[in-house]
Each structure stands twice: as C-alpha cells, then as structure tokens.
PDB file of C-alpha atoms in Angstrom:
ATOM      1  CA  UNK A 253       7.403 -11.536  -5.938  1.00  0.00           C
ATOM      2  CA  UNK A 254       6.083  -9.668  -2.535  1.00  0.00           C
ATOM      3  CA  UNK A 255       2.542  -8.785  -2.674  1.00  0.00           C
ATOM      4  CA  UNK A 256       3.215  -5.618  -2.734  1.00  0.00           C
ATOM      5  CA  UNK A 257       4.879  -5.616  -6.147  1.00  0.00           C
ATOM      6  CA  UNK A 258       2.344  -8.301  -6.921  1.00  0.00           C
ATOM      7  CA  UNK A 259      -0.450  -5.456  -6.219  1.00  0.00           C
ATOM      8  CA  UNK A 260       1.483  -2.574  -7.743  1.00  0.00           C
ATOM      9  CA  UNK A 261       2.170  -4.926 -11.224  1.00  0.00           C
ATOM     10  CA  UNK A 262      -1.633  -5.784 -11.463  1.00  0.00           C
ATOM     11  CA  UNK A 263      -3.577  -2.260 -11.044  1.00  0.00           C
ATOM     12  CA  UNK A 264      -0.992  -0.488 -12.902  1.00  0.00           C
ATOM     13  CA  UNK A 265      -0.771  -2.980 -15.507  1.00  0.00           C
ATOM     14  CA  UNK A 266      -5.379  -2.311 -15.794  1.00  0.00           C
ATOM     15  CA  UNK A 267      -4.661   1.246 -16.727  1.00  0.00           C
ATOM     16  CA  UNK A 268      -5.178   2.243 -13.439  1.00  0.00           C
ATOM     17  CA  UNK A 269      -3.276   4.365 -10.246  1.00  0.00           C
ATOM     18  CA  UNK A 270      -2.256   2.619  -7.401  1.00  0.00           C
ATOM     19  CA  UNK A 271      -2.879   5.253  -4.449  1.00  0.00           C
ATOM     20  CA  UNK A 272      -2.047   3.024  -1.574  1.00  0.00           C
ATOM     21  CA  UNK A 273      -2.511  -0.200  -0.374  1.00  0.00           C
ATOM     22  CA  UNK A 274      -1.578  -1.995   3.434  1.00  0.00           C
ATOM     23  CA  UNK A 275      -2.415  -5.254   5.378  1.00  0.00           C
ATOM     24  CA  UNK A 276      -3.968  -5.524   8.811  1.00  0.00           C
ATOM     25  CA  UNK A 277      -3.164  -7.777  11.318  1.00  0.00           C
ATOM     26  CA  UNK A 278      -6.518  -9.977  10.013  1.00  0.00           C
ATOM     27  CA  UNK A 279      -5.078 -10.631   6.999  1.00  0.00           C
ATOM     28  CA  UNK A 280      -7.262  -8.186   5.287  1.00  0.00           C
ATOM     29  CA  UNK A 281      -5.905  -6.506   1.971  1.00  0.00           C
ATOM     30  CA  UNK A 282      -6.906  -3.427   1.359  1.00  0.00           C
ATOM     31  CA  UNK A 283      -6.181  -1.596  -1.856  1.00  0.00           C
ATOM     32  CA  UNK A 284      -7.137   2.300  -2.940  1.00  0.00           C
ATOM     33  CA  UNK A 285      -6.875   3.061  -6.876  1.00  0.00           C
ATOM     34  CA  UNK A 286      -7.393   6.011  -9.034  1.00  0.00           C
ATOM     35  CA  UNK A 287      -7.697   6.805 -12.560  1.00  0.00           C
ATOM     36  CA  UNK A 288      -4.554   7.692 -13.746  1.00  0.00           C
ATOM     37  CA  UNK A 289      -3.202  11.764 -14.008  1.00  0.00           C
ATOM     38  CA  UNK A 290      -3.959  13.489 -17.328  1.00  0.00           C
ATOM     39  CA  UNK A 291      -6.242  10.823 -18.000  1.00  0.00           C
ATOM     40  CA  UNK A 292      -9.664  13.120 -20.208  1.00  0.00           C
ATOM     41  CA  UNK A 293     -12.611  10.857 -19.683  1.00  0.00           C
ATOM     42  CA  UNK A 294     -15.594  11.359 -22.384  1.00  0.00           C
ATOM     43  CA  UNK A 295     -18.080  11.948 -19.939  1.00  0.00           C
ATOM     44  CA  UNK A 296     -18.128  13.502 -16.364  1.00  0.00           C
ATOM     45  CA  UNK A 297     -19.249  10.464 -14.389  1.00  0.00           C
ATOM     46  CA  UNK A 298     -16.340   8.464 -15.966  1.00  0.00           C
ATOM     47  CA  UNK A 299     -14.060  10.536 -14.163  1.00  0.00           C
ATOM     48  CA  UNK A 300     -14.820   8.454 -11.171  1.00  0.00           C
ATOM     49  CA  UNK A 301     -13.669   5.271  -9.522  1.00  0.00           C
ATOM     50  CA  UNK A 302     -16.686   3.011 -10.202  1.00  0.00           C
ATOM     51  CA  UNK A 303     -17.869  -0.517  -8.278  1.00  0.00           C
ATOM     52  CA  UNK A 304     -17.181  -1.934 -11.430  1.00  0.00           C
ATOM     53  CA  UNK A 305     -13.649  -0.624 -11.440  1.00  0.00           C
ATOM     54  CA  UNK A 306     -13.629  -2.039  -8.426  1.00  0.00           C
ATOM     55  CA  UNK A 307     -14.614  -5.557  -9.426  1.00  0.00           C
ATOM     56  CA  UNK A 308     -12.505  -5.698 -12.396  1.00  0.00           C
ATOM     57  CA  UNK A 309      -9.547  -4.661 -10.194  1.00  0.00           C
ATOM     58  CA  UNK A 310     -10.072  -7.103  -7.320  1.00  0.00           C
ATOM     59  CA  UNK A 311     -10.732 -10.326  -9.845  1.00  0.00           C
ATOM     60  CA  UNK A 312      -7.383  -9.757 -11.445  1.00  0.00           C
ATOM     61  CA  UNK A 313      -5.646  -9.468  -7.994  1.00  0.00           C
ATOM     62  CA  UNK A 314      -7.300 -12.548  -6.996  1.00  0.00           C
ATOM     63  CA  UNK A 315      -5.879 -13.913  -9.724  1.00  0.00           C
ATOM     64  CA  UNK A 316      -2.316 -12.843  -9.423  1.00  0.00           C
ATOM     65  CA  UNK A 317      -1.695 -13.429  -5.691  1.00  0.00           C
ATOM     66  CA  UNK A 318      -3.141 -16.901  -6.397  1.00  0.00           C
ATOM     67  CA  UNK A 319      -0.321 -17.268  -8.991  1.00  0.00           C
ATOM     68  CA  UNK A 320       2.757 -15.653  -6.648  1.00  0.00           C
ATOM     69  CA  UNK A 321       1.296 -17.296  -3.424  1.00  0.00           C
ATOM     70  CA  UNK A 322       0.703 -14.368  -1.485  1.00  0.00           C
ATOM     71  CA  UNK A 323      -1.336 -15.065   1.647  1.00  0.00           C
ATOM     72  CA  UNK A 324      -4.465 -12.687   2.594  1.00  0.00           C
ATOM     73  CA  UNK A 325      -7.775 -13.670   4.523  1.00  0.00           C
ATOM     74  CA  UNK A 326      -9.914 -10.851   2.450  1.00  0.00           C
ATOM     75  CA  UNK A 327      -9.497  -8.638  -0.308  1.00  0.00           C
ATOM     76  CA  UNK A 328     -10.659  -5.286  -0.143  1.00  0.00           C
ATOM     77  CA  UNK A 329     -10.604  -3.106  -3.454  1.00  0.00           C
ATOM     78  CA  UNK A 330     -11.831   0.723  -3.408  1.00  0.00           C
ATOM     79  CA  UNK A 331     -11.395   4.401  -4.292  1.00  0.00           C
ATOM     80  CA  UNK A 332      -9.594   6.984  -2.483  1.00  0.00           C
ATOM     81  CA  UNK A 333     -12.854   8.512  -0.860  1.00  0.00           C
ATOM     82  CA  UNK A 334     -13.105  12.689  -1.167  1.00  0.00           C
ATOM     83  CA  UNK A 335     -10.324  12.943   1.000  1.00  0.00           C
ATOM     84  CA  UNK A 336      -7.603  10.634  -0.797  1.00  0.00           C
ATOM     85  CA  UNK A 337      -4.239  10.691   0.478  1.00  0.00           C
ATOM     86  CA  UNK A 338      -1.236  12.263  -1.023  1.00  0.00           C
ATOM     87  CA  UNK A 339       1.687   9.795  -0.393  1.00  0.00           C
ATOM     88  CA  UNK A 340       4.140  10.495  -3.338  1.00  0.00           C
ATOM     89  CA  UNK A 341       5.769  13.734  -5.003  1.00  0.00           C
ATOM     90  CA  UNK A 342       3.571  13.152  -7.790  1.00  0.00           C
ATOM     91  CA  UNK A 343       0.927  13.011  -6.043  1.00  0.00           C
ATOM     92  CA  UNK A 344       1.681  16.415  -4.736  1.00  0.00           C
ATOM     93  CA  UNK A 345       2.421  17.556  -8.474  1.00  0.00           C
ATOM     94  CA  UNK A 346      -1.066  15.848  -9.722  1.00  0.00           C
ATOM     95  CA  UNK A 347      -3.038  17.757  -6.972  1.00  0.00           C
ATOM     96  CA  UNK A 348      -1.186  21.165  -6.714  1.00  0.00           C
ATOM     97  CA  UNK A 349      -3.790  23.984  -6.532  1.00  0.00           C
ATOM     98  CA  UNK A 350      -6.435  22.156  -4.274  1.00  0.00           C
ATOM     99  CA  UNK A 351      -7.252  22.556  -0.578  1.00  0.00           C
ATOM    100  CA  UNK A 352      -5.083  20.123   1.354  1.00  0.00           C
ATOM    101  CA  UNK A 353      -4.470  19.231   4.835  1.00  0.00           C
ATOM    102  CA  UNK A 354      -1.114  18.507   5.779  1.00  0.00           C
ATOM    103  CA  UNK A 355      -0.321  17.003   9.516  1.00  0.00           C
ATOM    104  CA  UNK A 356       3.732  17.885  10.175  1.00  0.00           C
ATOM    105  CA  UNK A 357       5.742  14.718  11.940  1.00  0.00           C
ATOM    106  CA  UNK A 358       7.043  17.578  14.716  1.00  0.00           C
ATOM    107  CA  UNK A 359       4.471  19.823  16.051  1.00  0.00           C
ATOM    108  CA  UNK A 360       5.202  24.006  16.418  1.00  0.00           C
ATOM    109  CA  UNK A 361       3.732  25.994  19.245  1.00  0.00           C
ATOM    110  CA  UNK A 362       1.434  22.871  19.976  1.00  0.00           C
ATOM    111  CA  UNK A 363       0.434  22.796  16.300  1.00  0.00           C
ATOM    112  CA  UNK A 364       0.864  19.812  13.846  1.00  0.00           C
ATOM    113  CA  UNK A 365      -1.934  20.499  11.073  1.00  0.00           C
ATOM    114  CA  UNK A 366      -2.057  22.814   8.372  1.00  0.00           C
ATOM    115  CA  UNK A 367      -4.667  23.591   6.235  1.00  0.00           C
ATOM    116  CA  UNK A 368      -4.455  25.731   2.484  1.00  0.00           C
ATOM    117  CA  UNK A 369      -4.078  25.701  -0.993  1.00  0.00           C
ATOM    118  CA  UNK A 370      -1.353  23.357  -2.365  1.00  0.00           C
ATOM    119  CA  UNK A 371       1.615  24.673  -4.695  1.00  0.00           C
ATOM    120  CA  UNK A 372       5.082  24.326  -5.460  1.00  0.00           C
ATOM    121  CA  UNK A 373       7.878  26.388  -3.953  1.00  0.00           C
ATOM    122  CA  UNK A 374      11.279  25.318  -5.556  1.00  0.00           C
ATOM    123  CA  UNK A 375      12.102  22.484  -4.659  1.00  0.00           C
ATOM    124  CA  UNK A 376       9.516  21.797  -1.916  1.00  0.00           C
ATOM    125  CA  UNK A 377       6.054  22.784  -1.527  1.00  0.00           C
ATOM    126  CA  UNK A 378       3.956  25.496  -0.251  1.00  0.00           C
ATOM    127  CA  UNK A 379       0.242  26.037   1.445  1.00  0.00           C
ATOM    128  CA  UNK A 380      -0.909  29.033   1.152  1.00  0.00           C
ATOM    129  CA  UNK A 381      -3.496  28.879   4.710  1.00  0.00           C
ATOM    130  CA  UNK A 382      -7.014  28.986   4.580  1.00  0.00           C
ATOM    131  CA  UNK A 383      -8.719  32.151   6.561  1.00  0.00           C
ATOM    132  CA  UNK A 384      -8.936  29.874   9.598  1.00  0.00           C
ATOM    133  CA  UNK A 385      -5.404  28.911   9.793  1.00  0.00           C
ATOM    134  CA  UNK A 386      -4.057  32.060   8.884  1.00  0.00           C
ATOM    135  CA  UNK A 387      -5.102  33.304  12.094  1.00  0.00           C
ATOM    136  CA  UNK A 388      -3.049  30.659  14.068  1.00  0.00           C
ATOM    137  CA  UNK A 389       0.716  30.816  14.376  1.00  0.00           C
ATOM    138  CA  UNK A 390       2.672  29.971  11.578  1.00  0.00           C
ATOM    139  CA  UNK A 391       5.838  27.423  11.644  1.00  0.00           C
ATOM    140  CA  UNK A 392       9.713  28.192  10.552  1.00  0.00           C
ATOM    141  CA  UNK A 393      10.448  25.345   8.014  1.00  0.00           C
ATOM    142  CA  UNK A 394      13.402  22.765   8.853  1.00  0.00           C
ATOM    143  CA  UNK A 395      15.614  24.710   6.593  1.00  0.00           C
ATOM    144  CA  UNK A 396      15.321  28.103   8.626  1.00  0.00           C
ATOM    145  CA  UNK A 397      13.435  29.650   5.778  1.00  0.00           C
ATOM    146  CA  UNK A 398      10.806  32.168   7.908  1.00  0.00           C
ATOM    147  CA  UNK A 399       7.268  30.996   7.175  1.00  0.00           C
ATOM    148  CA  UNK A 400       3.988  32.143   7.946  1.00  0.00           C
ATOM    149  CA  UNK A 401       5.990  36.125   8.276  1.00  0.00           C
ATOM    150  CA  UNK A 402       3.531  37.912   6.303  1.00  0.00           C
ATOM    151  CA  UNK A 403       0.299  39.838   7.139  1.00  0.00           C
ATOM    152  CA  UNK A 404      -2.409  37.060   7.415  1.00  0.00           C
ATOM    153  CA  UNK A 405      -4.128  37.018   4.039  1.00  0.00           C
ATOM    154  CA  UNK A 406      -0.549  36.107   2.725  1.00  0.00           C
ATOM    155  CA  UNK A 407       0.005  33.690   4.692  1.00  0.00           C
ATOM    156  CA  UNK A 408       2.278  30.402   3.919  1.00  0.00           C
ATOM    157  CA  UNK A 409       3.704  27.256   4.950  1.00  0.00           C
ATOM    158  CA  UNK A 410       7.003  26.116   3.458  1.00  0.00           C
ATOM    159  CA  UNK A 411       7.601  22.102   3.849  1.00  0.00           C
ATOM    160  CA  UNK A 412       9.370  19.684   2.216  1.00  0.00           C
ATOM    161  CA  UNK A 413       7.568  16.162   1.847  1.00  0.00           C
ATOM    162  CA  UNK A 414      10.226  14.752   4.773  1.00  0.00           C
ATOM    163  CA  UNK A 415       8.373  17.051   7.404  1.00  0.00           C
ATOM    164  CA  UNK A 416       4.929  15.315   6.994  1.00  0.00           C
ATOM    165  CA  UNK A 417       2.867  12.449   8.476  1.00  0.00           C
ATOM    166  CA  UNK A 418      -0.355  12.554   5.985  1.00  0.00           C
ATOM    167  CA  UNK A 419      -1.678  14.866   3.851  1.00  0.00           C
ATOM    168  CA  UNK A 420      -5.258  14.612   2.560  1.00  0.00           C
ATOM    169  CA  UNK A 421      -7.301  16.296   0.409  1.00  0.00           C
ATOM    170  CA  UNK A 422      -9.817  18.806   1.324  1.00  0.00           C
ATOM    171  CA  UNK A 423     -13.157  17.305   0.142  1.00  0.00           C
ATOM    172  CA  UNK A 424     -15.456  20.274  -1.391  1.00  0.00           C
ATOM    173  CA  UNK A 425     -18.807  21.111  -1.313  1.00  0.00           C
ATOM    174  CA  UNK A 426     -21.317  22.374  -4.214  1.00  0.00           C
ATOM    175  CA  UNK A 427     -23.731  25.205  -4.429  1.00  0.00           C
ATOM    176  CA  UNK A 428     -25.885  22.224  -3.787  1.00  0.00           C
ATOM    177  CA  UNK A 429     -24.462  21.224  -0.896  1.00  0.00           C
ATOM    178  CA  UNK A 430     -23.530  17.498  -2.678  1.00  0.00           C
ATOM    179  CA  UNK A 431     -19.981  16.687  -1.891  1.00  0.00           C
ATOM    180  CA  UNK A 432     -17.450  16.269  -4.673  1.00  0.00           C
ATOM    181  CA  UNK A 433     -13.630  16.055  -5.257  1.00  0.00           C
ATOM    182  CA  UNK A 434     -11.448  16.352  -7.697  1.00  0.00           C
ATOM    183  CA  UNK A 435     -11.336  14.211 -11.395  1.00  0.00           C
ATOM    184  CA  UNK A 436      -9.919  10.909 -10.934  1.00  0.00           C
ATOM    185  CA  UNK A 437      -9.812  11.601  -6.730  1.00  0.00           C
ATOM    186  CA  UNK A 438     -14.145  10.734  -5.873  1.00  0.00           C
ATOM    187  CA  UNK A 439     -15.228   8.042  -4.130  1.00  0.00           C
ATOM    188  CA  UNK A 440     -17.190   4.948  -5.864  1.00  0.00           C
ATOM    189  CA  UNK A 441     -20.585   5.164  -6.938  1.00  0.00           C
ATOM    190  CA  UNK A 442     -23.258   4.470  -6.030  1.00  0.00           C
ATOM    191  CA  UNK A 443     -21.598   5.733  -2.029  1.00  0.00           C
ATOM    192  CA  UNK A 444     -18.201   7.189  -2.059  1.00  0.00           C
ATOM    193  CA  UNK A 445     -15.505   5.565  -1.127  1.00  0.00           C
ATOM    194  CA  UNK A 446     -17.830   2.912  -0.872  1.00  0.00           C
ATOM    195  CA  UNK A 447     -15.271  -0.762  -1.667  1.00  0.00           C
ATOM    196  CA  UNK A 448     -15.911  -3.533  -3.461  1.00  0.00           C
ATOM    197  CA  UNK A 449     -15.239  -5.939  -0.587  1.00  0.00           C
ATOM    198  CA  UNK A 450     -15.354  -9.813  -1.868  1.00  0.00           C
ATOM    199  CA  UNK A 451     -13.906 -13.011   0.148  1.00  0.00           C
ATOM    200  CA  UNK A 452     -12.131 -15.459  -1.671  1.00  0.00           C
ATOM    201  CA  UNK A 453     -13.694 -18.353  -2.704  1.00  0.00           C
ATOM    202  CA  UNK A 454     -11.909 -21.032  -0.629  1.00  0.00           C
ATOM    203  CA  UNK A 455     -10.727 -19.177   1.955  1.00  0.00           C
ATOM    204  CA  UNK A 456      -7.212 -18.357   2.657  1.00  0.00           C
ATOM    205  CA  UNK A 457      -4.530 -19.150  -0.384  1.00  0.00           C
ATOM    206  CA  UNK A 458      -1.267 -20.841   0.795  1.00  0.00           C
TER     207      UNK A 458
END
C-alpha cells in the first residue's frame, strides 16, 4: 500500500475527512483533515478540528505507515485553517453558498482570480462576484457560454472544476471582528490552523 492510500485508509477509517495531504522534498508529511459533511455536533466548539483531533489522528498514522513501511522524516497533522482548500466536486457541493476564491489555470484580460459566492450551475459551477470583482472584466467560460454579460450586481462566472488551479475559502469576519469559518472548515484550537506537529520516535522508519 502507497502512503497515500495508507493516509486516506487511516483518517477516514477515525470518522474523519481527509482534505489533502502532500510530501516535501524533507520528507515531511503533512496531512489536513476535517470533520466529515452533514456531520451535527452537540455543541458549537465541537464543530472544530481540535489539537486533540489532531493527536489522535497523527498516533494512528504513526502507527499504520510503521506497519506498510512508508518512509517520512516528520509527521505533520492539522486542520484546514479558515481558508481550506476545495480540491474535489464534493467539496464544491459541501461548501456551495460561501465566499470562495477561485484562481483559473489560463488567465483572461490579465486576470486569473475570481472572487464570489459559490453555487451550482448544471453541470458546473457558478460565482456569483463580490462588489469588488464585479467591477473588473468578466471571463467567457471554455465552453463559449458568455459570462460575466450582465449589469454588475448580476454578475457571474461560469467554470467547470477542469479550468481551476485552487480554490479557497473566503475566511469571514464577526461583528466582533474574531475570525471564523464555516462548521467542520476552522482551524485548531487553541490557534487556527495551528498542527499538531510530532517527530517520530526513532527517527526515520525504513
């Protein structure tokens, strides 16, 4: 088993989404998890990713790349942040509604980010622009379909999830000026997207 499936096996497997997780060139591990879509916590804090979530998840990996011999240096366990990533079509589904960034592959008129409201448009996806971006030129989707043709406050950008590079969340801010994001997408308490960062007794496994 690659350590990717070894990683996907173990945090889904602990009730928990697997938003993303890559290698560096140091052999450090890094690996982003979520609570699961749908999931209705019983209190508001438990809606987010907590440093003990973060332990739990990073003593089973230890665990199971031990047992399929997958080689790292450091393991590096932690939540999204406010500004996860969106990296699959559910992802997109999970998160339609919000204020997300999108950065196309190709740029238009100089332009590769976008900046709006998330939905879905048939079989792709749709942002409607913030105020900001509304003023900018708009982009004609891959498929010809005109985009952006409408007075300003109306606004759109067609895409389909083969025209972008990233796409983030928009992090938001409260009446209180305290940041927050949506359930199941904050970062860690007690600092968000704060990791729980632990090297492995022993050094590197062979």
């Amino acid at each position: 088993m690659n350590w990717q499936s070894a990683v996907e096996r173990t945090v889904t497997g602990l009730g928990y989404d697997l938003v993303d997780a890559e290698r560096s060139v140091g052999g450090l591990l890094r690996v982003f998890i979520d609570h699961l879509p749908g999931e209705t916590p019983a209190t508001s804090e438990a809606r987010f990713i907590t440093v003990d979530d973060c332990e739990k998840v990073t003593r089973q990996l230890q665990h199971v790349l031990e047992v399929e011999d997958c080689a790292y240096e450091r393991l590096e366990v932690s939540s999204p942040g406010l500004d996860r990533p969106l990296k699959r079509a559910v992802d997109f589904t999970r998160f339609a509604g919000e204020q997300v960034e999108v950065t196309l592959k190709l740029p238009f008129k100089g332009r590769k980010k976008y900046h709006g409201e998330l939905q879905a448009s048939g079989d792709g996806w749709r942002l409607l622009l913030a105020k900001d971006d509304a003023k900018k030129p708009a982009r004609r989707a891959a498929t010809g379909a005109a985009v952006g043709d409408s007075e300003p406050a109306g606004q759109a950008l067609d895409f389909s999830l083969e025209e972008v590079r990233e796409a983030r969340l928009v992090p938001a801010v409260d009446f209180k000026g305290r940041r927050f994001g949506k359930q199941g997408s904050s970062g860690a308490t007690p600092r968000a997207g704060a990791p729980f960062d632990e090297e492995v007794d022993g050094g590197r496994i062979q």
